[in-house]
């Protein structure tokens, strides 16, 4: 056997067409897939092992909790749970304002869904609860269906005033009904194993949508920073109208509220940056969210509410409320919004969960995550919670402070529970301006997604276009219509990519078995008498005509004239001329086994186009054609071999 230098190889074999490959590789005709009857029989079979497997797959906590290691995980989960619990308190109250609900409902949302996810979730590090994007989506619905104008009544002095108690109670009903419907959608998608549906929401689409949503969140909180009351706008361009109205009202800014906002914002930004810069040295991040305690104490003992009319949180009732069935009559009004919330919430949740799973080397079940999130929303809706998903800021804290399992989530829920039962009333004098600054600071991560634009400009301009269209439509058309337009445009880009593929003529690289694009590689030379045509995408009805036009243009072969000549020529000659063209067209794709099976099922092969006209490589086909044409002296390999 001749020795070859390292990095080189030599293969000597016969030319293989599809029939020869079946014979050499001993293709089997049997099927390993169970028949429909066998699948039904297997699904109905009951055994102890099957029941155990089903229970562990649907309730993952039964699998990992009995094996929980206190020595390895308890300390990290305790510190992580306390840190996240402290974050839940101000974020829950702040994001409830985004949903146009009273702050206490944000605390409820930070309690019940977290406990449900502990039982059914598969991610070890994400923090379930309130999130800015979902909250603003809920808020747009509650304000649309429960506007102030529907609750105006006569005041004590004969003037008209808004009945805030009735309005807030109705908005809670709307939020709970929407949340229940969103949870049902997620449950149904999870049960039928539709976890892959989120793959149609590409990463540029999700990041562009969340960035646009962050702008909506930002504008919605400006009224608390400046102490003004802008008019409410709905429909397309409502964000622009709101921003214009806020600018119009700026001369009436309440200076005390602006001062509170600026002081709180400065403190939050400085401490957050310290946490970011010294995260490797600090045992745990400085819990700057506890600024709410300092702000509450200053407001209460300084009498800021009575002296300067600073808007505060107001009554926070102690104790838990009894479960209540959401109002099903509202389903028809919120069905579209509920589906959007279900998909967006799941997309954020699974992308964050897979990020941490990849980092720490475990697997997240996409279908089970749908079920877990659906149950969290469904159960939560009965306890007056609104829709939840994972939060990037809290999840990062949960992971960076040593959290190893969802036990950290249970500990954070205990802190929220203690607050609701015992100390919630202490936050009644908390300025809403402080909560709005907490929202602003936590939007930093989403605003950093603007850096995607220069990166996508360099890497993929189609993805950049998806990002920009998604962001623009979300800003101009609001969250619901913006999402619909974004998904539609993203699907169009997929279609256009298949309809606008790259067509090329391949040439042979001397001394190799490689065939490359002659327009790209100068050394790739066409073989006389042979045209090798390649398409970069699959052929189907939408691009079949363009494929034929490109084939005629690139190869110089006019199919119409060829078919006309076929009728006039001798049978032997016409078969030869036609077969060369078909052979060259077909081999360039190196047809996969599944495609061959489809061709066989469709009756594609015949006497004029036998299965032996398919080859395993382009090189095999070229050698076959040269042999048929009698050009056996044409050199395709290096003379040294």
Coordinates of C-alpha atoms in Angstrom, one line a residue:
X1 CA 0.0 0.0 0.0
X2 CA 1.4 3.4 -1.0
X3 CA 1.9 5.9 1.8
X4 CA 0.5 9.4 1.5
X5 CA 1.6 12.5 3.4
X6 CA -0.4 13.7 6.4
X7 CA -3.4 15.8 5.4
X8 CA -3.9 13.9 2.1
X9 CA -6.1 10.9 1.3
X10 CA -6.7 8.6 -1.6
X11 CA -9.9 6.6 -2.3
X12 CA -10.2 4.0 -5.0
X13 CA -13.7 2.7 -5.7
X14 CA -16.2 2.1 -8.5
X15 CA -18.6 4.8 -9.7
X16 CA -21.7 4.6 -7.5
X17 CA -25.1 5.5 -8.7
X18 CA -28.2 5.1 -6.5
X19 CA -28.8 1.4 -7.4
X20 CA -25.1 0.7 -6.8
X21 CA -25.2 2.4 -3.4
X22 CA -28.3 0.4 -2.4
X23 CA -26.4 -2.8 -3.2
X24 CA -23.0 -1.8 -1.6
X25 CA -24.5 -0.3 1.6
X26 CA -27.1 -3.1 1.8
X27 CA -30.1 -0.8 2.0
X28 CA -32.9 -2.5 4.0
X29 CA -36.5 -2.6 3.1
X30 CA -37.8 -3.1 6.6
X31 CA -39.2 -0.3 8.9
X32 CA -38.3 0.2 12.5
X33 CA -41.3 2.5 13.1
X34 CA -44.2 1.0 15.0
X35 CA -47.5 0.6 13.2
X36 CA -50.4 2.9 14.2
X37 CA -52.0 -0.1 15.9
X38 CA -48.8 -0.7 17.9
X39 CA -48.6 2.9 18.9
X40 CA -52.2 2.9 20.1
X41 CA -51.6 -0.3 22.0
X42 CA -48.4 1.1 23.6
X43 CA -50.2 4.3 24.7
X44 CA -52.9 2.3 26.4
X45 CA -50.5 -0.1 28.2
X46 CA -50.3 0.6 31.9
X47 CA -47.4 -0.5 34.1
X48 CA -45.6 0.7 37.2
X49 CA -42.6 1.9 35.1
X50 CA -44.8 3.7 32.7
X51 CA -46.7 5.5 35.4
X52 CA -43.5 6.5 37.1
X53 CA -42.1 7.8 33.8
X54 CA -45.2 9.8 33.1
X55 CA -45.3 11.3 36.6
X56 CA -41.7 12.4 36.4
X57 CA -42.1 13.9 33.0
X58 CA -45.2 15.9 33.9
X59 CA -44.1 16.8 37.5
X60 CA -40.3 17.2 37.3
X61 CA -40.0 18.1 41.0
X62 CA -40.6 14.5 41.9
X63 CA -37.4 13.5 40.1
X64 CA -34.9 16.0 41.5
X65 CA -36.3 17.0 44.9
X66 CA -35.8 13.6 46.6
X67 CA -32.1 13.8 45.4
X68 CA -31.6 17.3 46.6
X69 CA -28.2 17.8 48.2
X70 CA -28.3 20.1 51.2
X71 CA -24.6 20.2 51.5
X72 CA -24.0 21.4 47.9
X73 CA -27.1 23.5 47.3
X74 CA -28.7 24.7 50.4
X75 CA -26.5 27.7 51.2
X76 CA -26.5 28.9 47.6
X77 CA -30.2 28.5 47.2
X78 CA -30.8 30.4 50.5
X79 CA -28.7 33.4 49.6
X80 CA -30.1 33.4 46.1
X81 CA -33.7 33.1 47.3
X82 CA -33.3 36.0 49.7
X83 CA -31.7 38.2 47.1
X84 CA -34.4 37.5 44.5
X85 CA -37.2 37.8 47.1
X86 CA -36.0 41.3 48.0
X87 CA -36.1 42.2 44.3
X88 CA -39.6 40.7 43.9
X89 CA -41.0 43.3 46.3
X90 CA -40.3 46.6 44.5
X91 CA -40.5 45.0 41.0
X92 CA -43.8 43.4 41.7
X93 CA -45.3 46.6 42.9
X94 CA -43.7 48.7 40.1
X95 CA -44.7 46.3 37.3
X96 CA -48.3 46.2 38.7
X97 CA -48.5 49.9 37.9
X98 CA -47.5 49.0 34.3
X99 CA -50.4 46.6 34.2
X100 CA -52.7 49.5 35.5
X101 CA -53.4 47.5 38.6
X102 CA -52.8 48.3 42.3
X103 CA -49.3 47.3 43.6
X104 CA -50.6 44.5 45.9
X105 CA -51.6 42.5 42.8
X106 CA -47.9 42.6 41.7
X107 CA -47.1 41.0 45.1
X108 CA -49.7 38.2 44.5
X109 CA -48.2 37.6 41.1
X110 CA -44.7 37.2 42.7
X111 CA -46.1 34.5 45.0
X112 CA -48.4 31.9 43.5
X113 CA -47.0 31.4 40.0
X114 CA -43.5 30.9 41.5
X115 CA -44.7 28.0 43.6
X116 CA -46.5 26.4 40.7
X117 CA -43.4 26.7 38.5
X118 CA -41.3 25.1 41.3
X119 CA -43.4 21.9 40.8
X120 CA -43.7 21.8 37.0
X121 CA -40.7 23.8 35.6
X122 CA -37.5 22.3 34.2
X123 CA -35.2 25.3 34.4
X124 CA -33.1 25.6 37.6
X125 CA -32.1 29.2 37.3
X126 CA -34.9 31.4 35.9
X127 CA -37.0 33.6 38.2
X128 CA -40.7 33.5 37.3
X129 CA -42.9 36.4 38.2
X130 CA -43.7 39.9 36.9
X131 CA -41.9 41.3 33.8
X132 CA -42.0 44.7 32.2
X133 CA -43.0 43.6 28.7
X134 CA -45.8 41.3 29.8
X135 CA -47.0 43.9 32.3
X136 CA -47.3 46.6 29.6
X137 CA -49.2 44.2 27.4
X138 CA -51.6 43.5 30.2
X139 CA -51.9 47.2 30.9
X140 CA -52.8 48.1 27.3
X141 CA -55.7 45.7 27.6
X142 CA -57.0 46.7 31.0
X143 CA -56.9 50.4 30.0
X144 CA -58.6 49.7 26.7
X145 CA -61.5 47.7 28.2
X146 CA -61.6 49.6 31.5
X147 CA -61.0 53.3 30.7
X148 CA -61.5 56.0 33.3
X149 CA -64.4 57.4 31.3
X150 CA -66.5 54.3 32.1
X151 CA -66.4 55.0 35.8
X152 CA -67.1 58.7 36.1
X153 CA -69.7 59.6 38.7
X154 CA -70.8 62.6 40.7
X155 CA -68.5 63.7 43.5
X156 CA -69.5 65.0 47.0
X157 CA -69.3 68.6 45.8
X158 CA -71.3 68.0 42.6
X159 CA -68.3 67.7 40.4
X160 CA -67.6 64.6 38.3
X161 CA -64.9 62.2 39.5
X162 CA -63.6 58.8 38.7
X163 CA -64.7 55.9 40.9
X164 CA -61.2 54.4 41.3
X165 CA -62.4 51.4 43.4
X166 CA -64.8 50.2 40.8
X167 CA -62.4 50.8 38.0
X168 CA -59.5 49.0 39.7
X169 CA -61.8 46.0 40.6
X170 CA -62.9 45.7 36.9
X171 CA -59.4 45.9 35.6
X172 CA -58.4 43.1 37.9
X173 CA -61.2 41.0 36.4
X174 CA -59.9 41.8 32.9
X175 CA -56.3 40.9 33.8
X176 CA -57.3 37.6 35.5
X177 CA -59.5 36.6 32.5
X178 CA -56.8 37.4 30.1
X179 CA -54.2 35.5 32.2
X180 CA -56.5 32.4 32.5
X181 CA -57.0 32.3 28.7
X182 CA -53.3 32.8 28.0
X183 CA -52.5 29.9 30.4
X184 CA -55.1 27.7 28.7
X185 CA -53.4 28.5 25.3
X186 CA -50.0 27.6 26.8
X187 CA -51.3 24.4 28.3
X188 CA -53.0 23.2 25.1
X189 CA -49.8 23.9 23.1
X190 CA -47.7 22.1 25.7
X191 CA -50.0 19.0 25.8
X192 CA -50.0 18.6 22.0
X193 CA -46.2 19.0 22.0
X194 CA -46.2 22.3 20.2
X195 CA -43.1 23.7 22.0
X196 CA -41.4 24.2 18.6
X197 CA -43.9 26.9 17.7
X198 CA -41.5 29.5 19.3
X199 CA -38.9 28.7 16.6
X200 CA -41.0 30.9 14.3
X201 CA -40.2 33.8 16.5
X202 CA -36.6 34.4 15.5
X203 CA -34.1 35.9 18.0
X204 CA -34.0 39.3 16.0
X205 CA -37.8 39.4 16.2
X206 CA -37.9 38.7 19.9
X207 CA -35.1 41.2 20.7
X208 CA -36.6 43.9 18.4
X209 CA -40.1 43.3 20.0
X210 CA -38.8 43.5 23.6
X211 CA -36.8 46.7 22.7
X212 CA -39.9 48.3 21.3
X213 CA -41.9 47.2 24.3
X214 CA -39.2 48.8 26.6
X215 CA -39.9 52.1 24.9
X216 CA -43.6 51.7 25.6
X217 CA -42.7 50.9 29.2
X218 CA -40.4 54.0 29.4
X219 CA -43.1 56.4 28.1
X220 CA -45.8 54.9 30.4
X221 CA -43.6 55.7 33.4
X222 CA -42.8 59.3 32.6
X223 CA -46.1 60.5 34.1
X224 CA -44.9 59.3 37.6
X225 CA -41.5 60.9 37.2
X226 CA -42.9 64.3 36.3
X227 CA -46.1 64.1 38.4
X228 CA -48.4 64.8 35.4
X229 CA -51.6 63.2 34.1
X230 CA -51.5 62.8 30.3
X231 CA -54.5 61.8 28.2
X232 CA -54.9 58.1 27.3
X233 CA -54.6 57.2 23.6
X234 CA -55.3 53.9 21.9
X235 CA -54.6 52.3 18.5
X236 CA -51.7 53.0 16.1
X237 CA -49.4 55.9 16.9
X238 CA -50.7 56.1 20.5
X239 CA -47.1 56.1 21.8
X240 CA -46.3 59.1 19.7
X241 CA -49.5 60.9 20.8
X242 CA -48.8 60.1 24.5
X243 CA -45.2 61.4 24.1
X244 CA -46.4 64.6 22.5
X245 CA -49.0 65.1 25.3
X246 CA -46.4 64.6 28.0
X247 CA -44.2 67.2 26.4
X248 CA -47.2 69.6 26.3
X249 CA -47.8 69.0 30.1
X250 CA -44.1 69.4 31.1
X251 CA -44.6 73.1 32.2
X252 CA -47.0 71.7 34.9
X253 CA -44.4 69.3 36.3
X254 CA -44.6 68.7 40.1
X255 CA -41.1 69.7 41.2
X256 CA -41.2 67.6 44.5
X257 CA -42.0 64.4 42.5
X258 CA -39.3 65.2 40.0
X259 CA -36.8 65.7 42.8
X260 CA -37.8 62.4 44.4
X261 CA -37.4 60.7 41.0
X262 CA -34.0 62.1 40.2
X263 CA -32.6 61.3 43.7
X264 CA -33.9 57.7 43.5
X265 CA -32.7 57.3 39.9
X266 CA -29.2 58.5 40.8
X267 CA -28.9 56.2 43.7
X268 CA -30.2 53.2 41.8
X269 CA -27.9 53.8 38.8
X270 CA -24.8 54.3 41.0
X271 CA -25.3 51.2 43.1
X272 CA -26.3 49.1 40.1
X273 CA -23.0 50.1 38.4
X274 CA -21.1 49.2 41.6
X275 CA -22.8 45.8 41.6
X276 CA -21.8 45.3 37.9
X277 CA -18.2 46.4 38.4
X278 CA -17.5 44.4 41.5
X279 CA -19.7 41.4 41.0
X280 CA -16.7 39.1 41.2
X281 CA -15.7 40.5 44.6
X282 CA -19.1 41.0 46.3
X283 CA -20.5 37.9 48.0
X284 CA -24.0 39.1 46.8
X285 CA -25.2 42.2 45.0
X286 CA -26.1 45.2 47.2
X287 CA -29.9 45.0 47.6
X288 CA -30.5 48.5 46.4
X289 CA -34.1 47.6 45.8
X290 CA -34.5 48.2 49.5
X291 CA -34.4 51.9 48.7
X292 CA -38.2 51.5 48.8
X293 CA -37.9 51.2 52.6
X294 CA -35.9 54.4 52.9
X295 CA -38.2 56.3 50.5
X296 CA -41.2 55.1 52.5
X297 CA -39.7 56.2 55.8
X298 CA -38.7 59.6 54.5
X299 CA -42.1 60.2 52.9
X300 CA -44.0 59.1 56.0
X301 CA -42.1 61.0 58.7
X302 CA -41.4 64.0 56.4
X303 CA -45.0 64.4 55.7
X304 CA -44.3 64.7 52.0
X305 CA -47.7 63.4 51.0
X306 CA -49.6 66.2 52.8
X307 CA -47.1 69.0 52.2
X308 CA -46.3 68.4 48.5
X309 CA -49.1 66.1 47.3
X310 CA -46.7 63.4 46.3
X311 CA -48.5 60.4 44.7
X312 CA -48.0 57.3 46.8
X313 CA -48.9 53.6 46.5
X314 CA -51.9 53.8 48.9
X315 CA -53.7 51.1 50.7
X316 CA -52.0 47.6 50.6
X317 CA -54.4 45.2 52.3
X318 CA -52.8 42.6 54.6
X319 CA -53.5 38.9 54.1
X320 CA -54.3 36.6 51.2
X321 CA -57.6 36.8 49.3
X322 CA -59.7 33.7 48.7
X323 CA -59.5 32.3 45.1
X324 CA -62.1 33.5 42.7
X325 CA -63.1 32.2 39.2
X326 CA -62.2 34.7 36.5
X327 CA -65.0 36.2 34.4
X328 CA -65.3 34.0 31.3
X329 CA -67.6 36.5 29.6
X330 CA -64.6 38.6 28.9
X331 CA -62.8 35.9 26.9
X332 CA -64.2 37.1 23.6
X333 CA -62.8 40.6 24.2
X334 CA -59.3 39.4 25.1
X335 CA -58.7 36.3 23.1
X336 CA -56.3 37.9 20.6
X337 CA -54.3 39.6 23.4
X338 CA -54.2 36.4 25.4
X339 CA -52.7 34.5 22.6
X340 CA -50.1 37.2 22.0
X341 CA -49.2 37.2 25.8
X342 CA -49.0 33.4 25.8
X343 CA -46.5 33.3 22.8
X344 CA -44.4 36.3 23.9
X345 CA -44.2 35.1 27.5
X346 CA -43.2 31.6 26.4
X347 CA -40.6 32.9 23.9
X348 CA -38.9 35.0 26.6
X349 CA -39.1 32.2 29.1
X350 CA -37.6 29.4 26.9
X351 CA -34.9 31.6 25.4
X352 CA -33.7 32.6 28.9
X353 CA -34.1 29.0 30.2
X354 CA -32.0 27.5 27.4
X355 CA -29.3 30.1 27.9
X356 CA -28.8 29.1 31.5
X357 CA -29.2 25.4 30.6
X358 CA -26.4 25.6 28.0
X359 CA -24.2 27.5 30.5
X360 CA -24.6 24.9 33.3
X361 CA -24.9 21.7 31.2
X362 CA -28.5 20.5 31.7
X363 CA -31.5 20.2 29.4
X364 CA -34.7 22.3 29.4
X365 CA -37.8 20.6 28.0
X366 CA -39.5 23.1 25.7
X367 CA -42.9 21.4 25.9
X368 CA -42.8 21.0 29.6
X369 CA -41.9 24.6 30.0
X370 CA -45.1 25.5 28.1
X371 CA -47.1 23.3 30.5
X372 CA -45.3 24.8 33.6
X373 CA -45.9 28.4 32.4
X374 CA -49.5 27.6 31.4
X375 CA -50.2 26.1 34.9
X376 CA -48.5 29.1 36.6
X377 CA -50.8 31.5 34.7
X378 CA -53.9 29.3 35.0
X379 CA -53.6 28.7 38.7
X380 CA -52.5 32.3 39.4
X381 CA -55.5 33.8 37.6
X382 CA -57.7 32.3 40.3
X383 CA -55.7 34.1 43.0
X384 CA -55.9 37.5 41.2
X385 CA -52.5 37.3 39.6
X386 CA -51.7 38.5 36.0
X387 CA -49.6 36.8 33.4
X388 CA -46.0 35.9 34.3
X389 CA -42.7 35.0 32.6
X390 CA -39.1 34.9 33.5
X391 CA -37.3 38.1 34.3
X392 CA -33.7 38.6 33.0
X393 CA -32.6 40.8 35.9
X394 CA -33.9 38.5 38.7
X395 CA -32.7 35.4 36.9
X396 CA -29.2 36.8 36.6
X397 CA -29.2 37.6 40.3
X398 CA -30.6 34.1 41.1
X399 CA -27.8 32.5 39.1
X400 CA -24.9 34.8 40.1
X401 CA -25.6 34.5 43.9
X402 CA -25.2 30.7 43.8
X403 CA -28.7 29.5 43.1
X404 CA -28.6 25.9 42.0
X405 CA -32.3 24.8 41.9
X406 CA -35.8 26.2 42.1
X407 CA -35.7 25.9 45.9
X408 CA -34.4 29.5 45.6
X409 CA -37.8 30.4 44.1
X410 CA -39.6 28.9 47.1
X411 CA -37.5 30.9 49.5
X412 CA -38.2 34.1 47.5
X413 CA -41.9 33.3 47.7
X414 CA -41.6 33.0 51.5
X415 CA -40.2 36.5 51.7
X416 CA -43.1 37.8 49.5
X417 CA -45.6 35.9 51.6
X418 CA -44.3 37.5 54.8
X419 CA -44.5 40.9 53.2
X420 CA -48.2 40.3 52.1
X421 CA -49.2 39.0 55.5
X422 CA -47.4 41.2 57.9
X423 CA -45.5 44.2 56.6
X424 CA -47.3 45.1 53.3
X425 CA -49.1 48.0 55.0
X426 CA -45.7 49.7 55.8
X427 CA -45.3 50.4 52.0
X428 CA -48.5 52.5 51.8
X429 CA -46.5 55.8 51.8
X430 CA -44.1 54.6 49.1
X431 CA -44.0 57.2 46.3
X432 CA -45.0 55.9 42.9
X433 CA -42.1 57.9 41.4
X434 CA -39.6 55.6 43.2
X435 CA -41.3 52.6 41.8
X436 CA -41.1 54.1 38.3
X437 CA -37.3 54.7 38.7
X438 CA -36.9 51.0 39.6
X439 CA -38.7 50.2 36.3
X440 CA -36.4 52.5 34.4
X441 CA -33.2 51.1 35.8
X442 CA -34.3 47.5 35.1
X443 CA -34.9 48.4 31.4
X444 CA -31.2 48.9 30.9
X445 CA -30.7 45.3 29.6
X446 CA -33.4 45.7 27.0
X447 CA -32.1 49.1 25.8
X448 CA -28.7 47.6 25.4
X449 CA -30.3 45.5 22.6
X450 CA -29.9 48.6 20.4
X451 CA -26.4 47.3 20.0
X452 CA -27.8 44.5 17.9
X453 CA -28.2 47.0 15.0
X454 CA -24.5 47.5 14.1
X455 CA -23.8 43.8 14.8
X456 CA -26.5 42.6 12.5
X457 CA -25.4 45.1 9.9
X458 CA -22.1 43.3 9.7
X459 CA -23.4 39.7 10.0
X460 CA -26.9 39.4 8.4
X461 CA -28.8 42.2 6.8
X462 CA -32.0 40.2 6.5
X463 CA -32.1 39.7 10.3
X464 CA -31.3 43.4 10.7
X465 CA -34.4 44.2 8.5
X466 CA -36.5 41.9 10.7
X467 CA -35.2 43.6 13.9
X468 CA -35.9 47.1 12.5
X469 CA -39.4 46.3 11.1
X470 CA -40.3 44.6 14.4
X471 CA -39.1 47.5 16.5
X472 CA -40.7 50.1 14.2
X473 CA -44.1 48.3 14.0
X474 CA -44.1 47.8 17.8
X475 CA -43.5 51.5 18.4
X476 CA -46.0 52.7 15.8
X477 CA -48.7 50.1 15.8
X478 CA -48.7 49.2 19.5
X479 CA -47.9 45.8 21.1
X480 CA -50.6 43.6 19.6
X481 CA -50.6 44.8 16.0
X482 CA -46.9 45.2 16.1
X483 CA -46.4 41.6 17.0
X484 CA -48.7 40.4 14.2
X485 CA -46.9 42.6 11.6
X486 CA -43.6 41.4 12.9
X487 CA -44.4 37.7 12.6
X488 CA -45.9 38.2 9.2
X489 CA -42.9 40.0 7.9
X490 CA -40.5 37.4 9.4
X491 CA -42.4 34.7 7.6
X492 CA -42.2 36.6 4.4
X493 CA -38.4 36.8 4.7
X494 CA -38.3 33.0 4.9
X495 CA -40.4 32.7 1.8
X496 CA -38.3 35.3 -0.1
X497 CA -35.2 33.5 0.9
X498 CA -36.5 30.3 -0.8
X499 CA -37.7 32.2 -3.8
X500 CA -34.5 34.1 -4.3
X501 CA -31.8 31.5 -4.0
X502 CA -28.3 31.6 -5.5
X503 CA -27.9 29.7 -8.7
X504 CA -24.5 28.8 -10.1
X505 CA -22.6 26.7 -12.6
X506 CA -20.0 24.5 -11.0
X507 CA -16.5 23.8 -12.4
X508 CA -13.9 21.2 -11.5
X509 CA -10.9 21.9 -9.3
X510 CA -8.0 20.2 -11.0
X511 CA -6.5 17.3 -8.9
X512 CA -9.5 17.0 -6.6
X513 CA -13.0 15.7 -6.6
X514 CA -14.3 19.1 -5.7
X515 CA -16.8 21.2 -7.9
X516 CA -17.0 24.9 -7.1
X517 CA -18.8 28.0 -8.4
X518 CA -17.0 29.2 -11.5
X519 CA -17.9 32.9 -10.7
X520 CA -16.3 32.7 -7.3
X521 CA -13.3 30.5 -7.8
X522 CA -10.9 31.2 -10.8
X523 CA -9.3 27.8 -10.7
X524 CA -12.7 26.0 -11.0
X525 CA -12.9 25.1 -14.7
X526 CA -16.0 23.8 -16.6
X527 CA -15.6 20.4 -18.2
X528 CA -16.2 20.5 -21.9
X529 CA -19.6 19.1 -22.9
X530 CA -21.0 19.1 -19.3
X531 CA -23.0 21.7 -17.4
X532 CA -23.3 21.3 -13.6
X533 CA -26.1 23.5 -12.3
X534 CA -26.6 24.1 -8.6
X535 CA -29.4 25.8 -6.6
X536 CA -28.9 26.9 -3.0
X537 CA -32.5 26.0 -1.9
X538 CA -35.1 23.3 -2.3
X539 CA -37.3 23.3 -5.4
X540 CA -41.1 23.7 -4.8
X541 CA -44.0 25.2 -6.5
X542 CA -43.2 28.8 -5.5
X543 CA -39.8 28.9 -7.1
X544 CA -40.1 26.2 -9.7
X545 CA -40.5 28.7 -12.6
X546 CA -37.6 30.8 -11.4
X547 CA -35.5 27.6 -11.2
X548 CA -36.3 26.8 -14.8
X549 CA -35.5 30.3 -16.0
X550 CA -32.2 30.3 -14.1
X551 CA -31.3 26.9 -15.4
X552 CA -31.8 28.0 -19.0
X553 CA -29.9 31.3 -18.4
X554 CA -26.9 29.7 -16.7
X555 CA -26.6 26.6 -18.8
X556 CA -27.5 28.1 -22.2
X557 CA -29.9 25.2 -22.8
X558 CA -33.3 26.2 -24.1
X559 CA -35.7 23.5 -22.9
X560 CA -38.4 24.3 -25.4
X561 CA -36.1 23.9 -28.4
X562 CA -34.6 20.7 -26.9
X563 CA -38.0 19.1 -26.5
X564 CA -38.9 20.1 -30.1
X565 CA -35.7 18.6 -31.4
X566 CA -36.4 15.5 -29.3
X567 CA -39.5 14.7 -31.4
X568 CA -37.5 15.0 -34.7
X569 CA -34.4 13.1 -33.8
X570 CA -33.7 9.4 -33.7
X571 CA -34.8 7.7 -30.5
X572 CA -31.3 6.8 -29.5
X573 CA -29.8 10.2 -30.1
X574 CA -32.7 12.0 -28.4
X575 CA -32.4 9.9 -25.3
X576 CA -28.7 10.6 -25.1
X577 CA -29.0 14.4 -25.4
X578 CA -31.8 14.5 -22.9
X579 CA -30.3 12.3 -20.4
X580 CA -27.0 14.3 -20.2
X581 CA -29.0 17.4 -19.3
X582 CA -31.2 15.7 -16.7
X583 CA -28.3 13.9 -15.2
X584 CA -26.3 17.0 -14.8
X585 CA -29.2 18.9 -13.3
X586 CA -30.1 16.2 -10.8
X587 CA -26.7 15.2 -9.4
X588 CA -25.6 18.6 -8.2
X589 CA -28.0 18.3 -5.2
X590 CA -26.5 14.9 -4.1
X591 CA -30.1 13.7 -3.4
X592 CA -30.9 12.5 0.1
X593 CA -32.4 9.2 0.9
X594 CA -35.7 10.7 2.0
X595 CA -36.0 12.6 -1.3
X596 CA -35.3 9.4 -3.3
X597 CA -38.1 7.7 -1.4
X598 CA -40.5 10.5 -2.3
X599 CA -39.5 10.3 -6.0
X600 CA -40.2 6.6 -5.9
X601 CA -43.5 7.0 -4.3
X602 CA -44.5 9.6 -6.8
X603 CA -43.6 7.3 -9.7
X604 CA -40.9 9.7 -11.0
X605 CA -38.5 7.0 -12.3
X606 CA -39.2 5.4 -15.6
X607 CA -37.4 3.7 -18.5
X608 CA -36.2 7.1 -19.8
X609 CA -35.2 8.3 -16.3
X610 CA -34.1 5.2 -14.4
X611 CA -32.9 5.3 -10.8
X612 CA -29.4 4.6 -12.1
X613 CA -29.3 8.3 -13.2
X614 CA -28.9 9.4 -9.6
X615 CA -25.4 9.4 -8.1
X616 CA -24.0 9.8 -4.7
X617 CA -21.6 12.6 -5.6
X618 CA -21.2 15.1 -8.4
X619 CA -17.8 13.5 -9.2
X620 CA -19.5 10.1 -9.7
X621 CA -21.9 11.6 -12.2
X622 CA -19.2 13.4 -14.1
X623 CA -17.1 10.3 -14.5
X624 CA -20.2 8.4 -15.7
X625 CA -21.0 11.0 -18.3
X626 CA -17.4 11.1 -19.5
X627 CA -17.4 7.4 -19.9
X628 CA -20.7 7.5 -21.8
X629 CA -19.3 10.2 -24.1
X630 CA -16.1 8.2 -24.6
X631 CA -13.8 10.8 -23.1
X632 CA -11.9 8.4 -20.9
X633 CA -8.7 10.3 -21.5
X634 CA -9.9 13.5 -19.8
X635 CA -7.8 14.1 -16.7
X636 CA -9.8 14.8 -13.5
X637 CA -7.2 13.9 -10.9
X638 CA -3.6 14.8 -10.2
X639 CA -1.1 13.0 -12.3
X640 CA 0.9 12.1 -9.2
X641 CA -2.0 9.8 -8.1

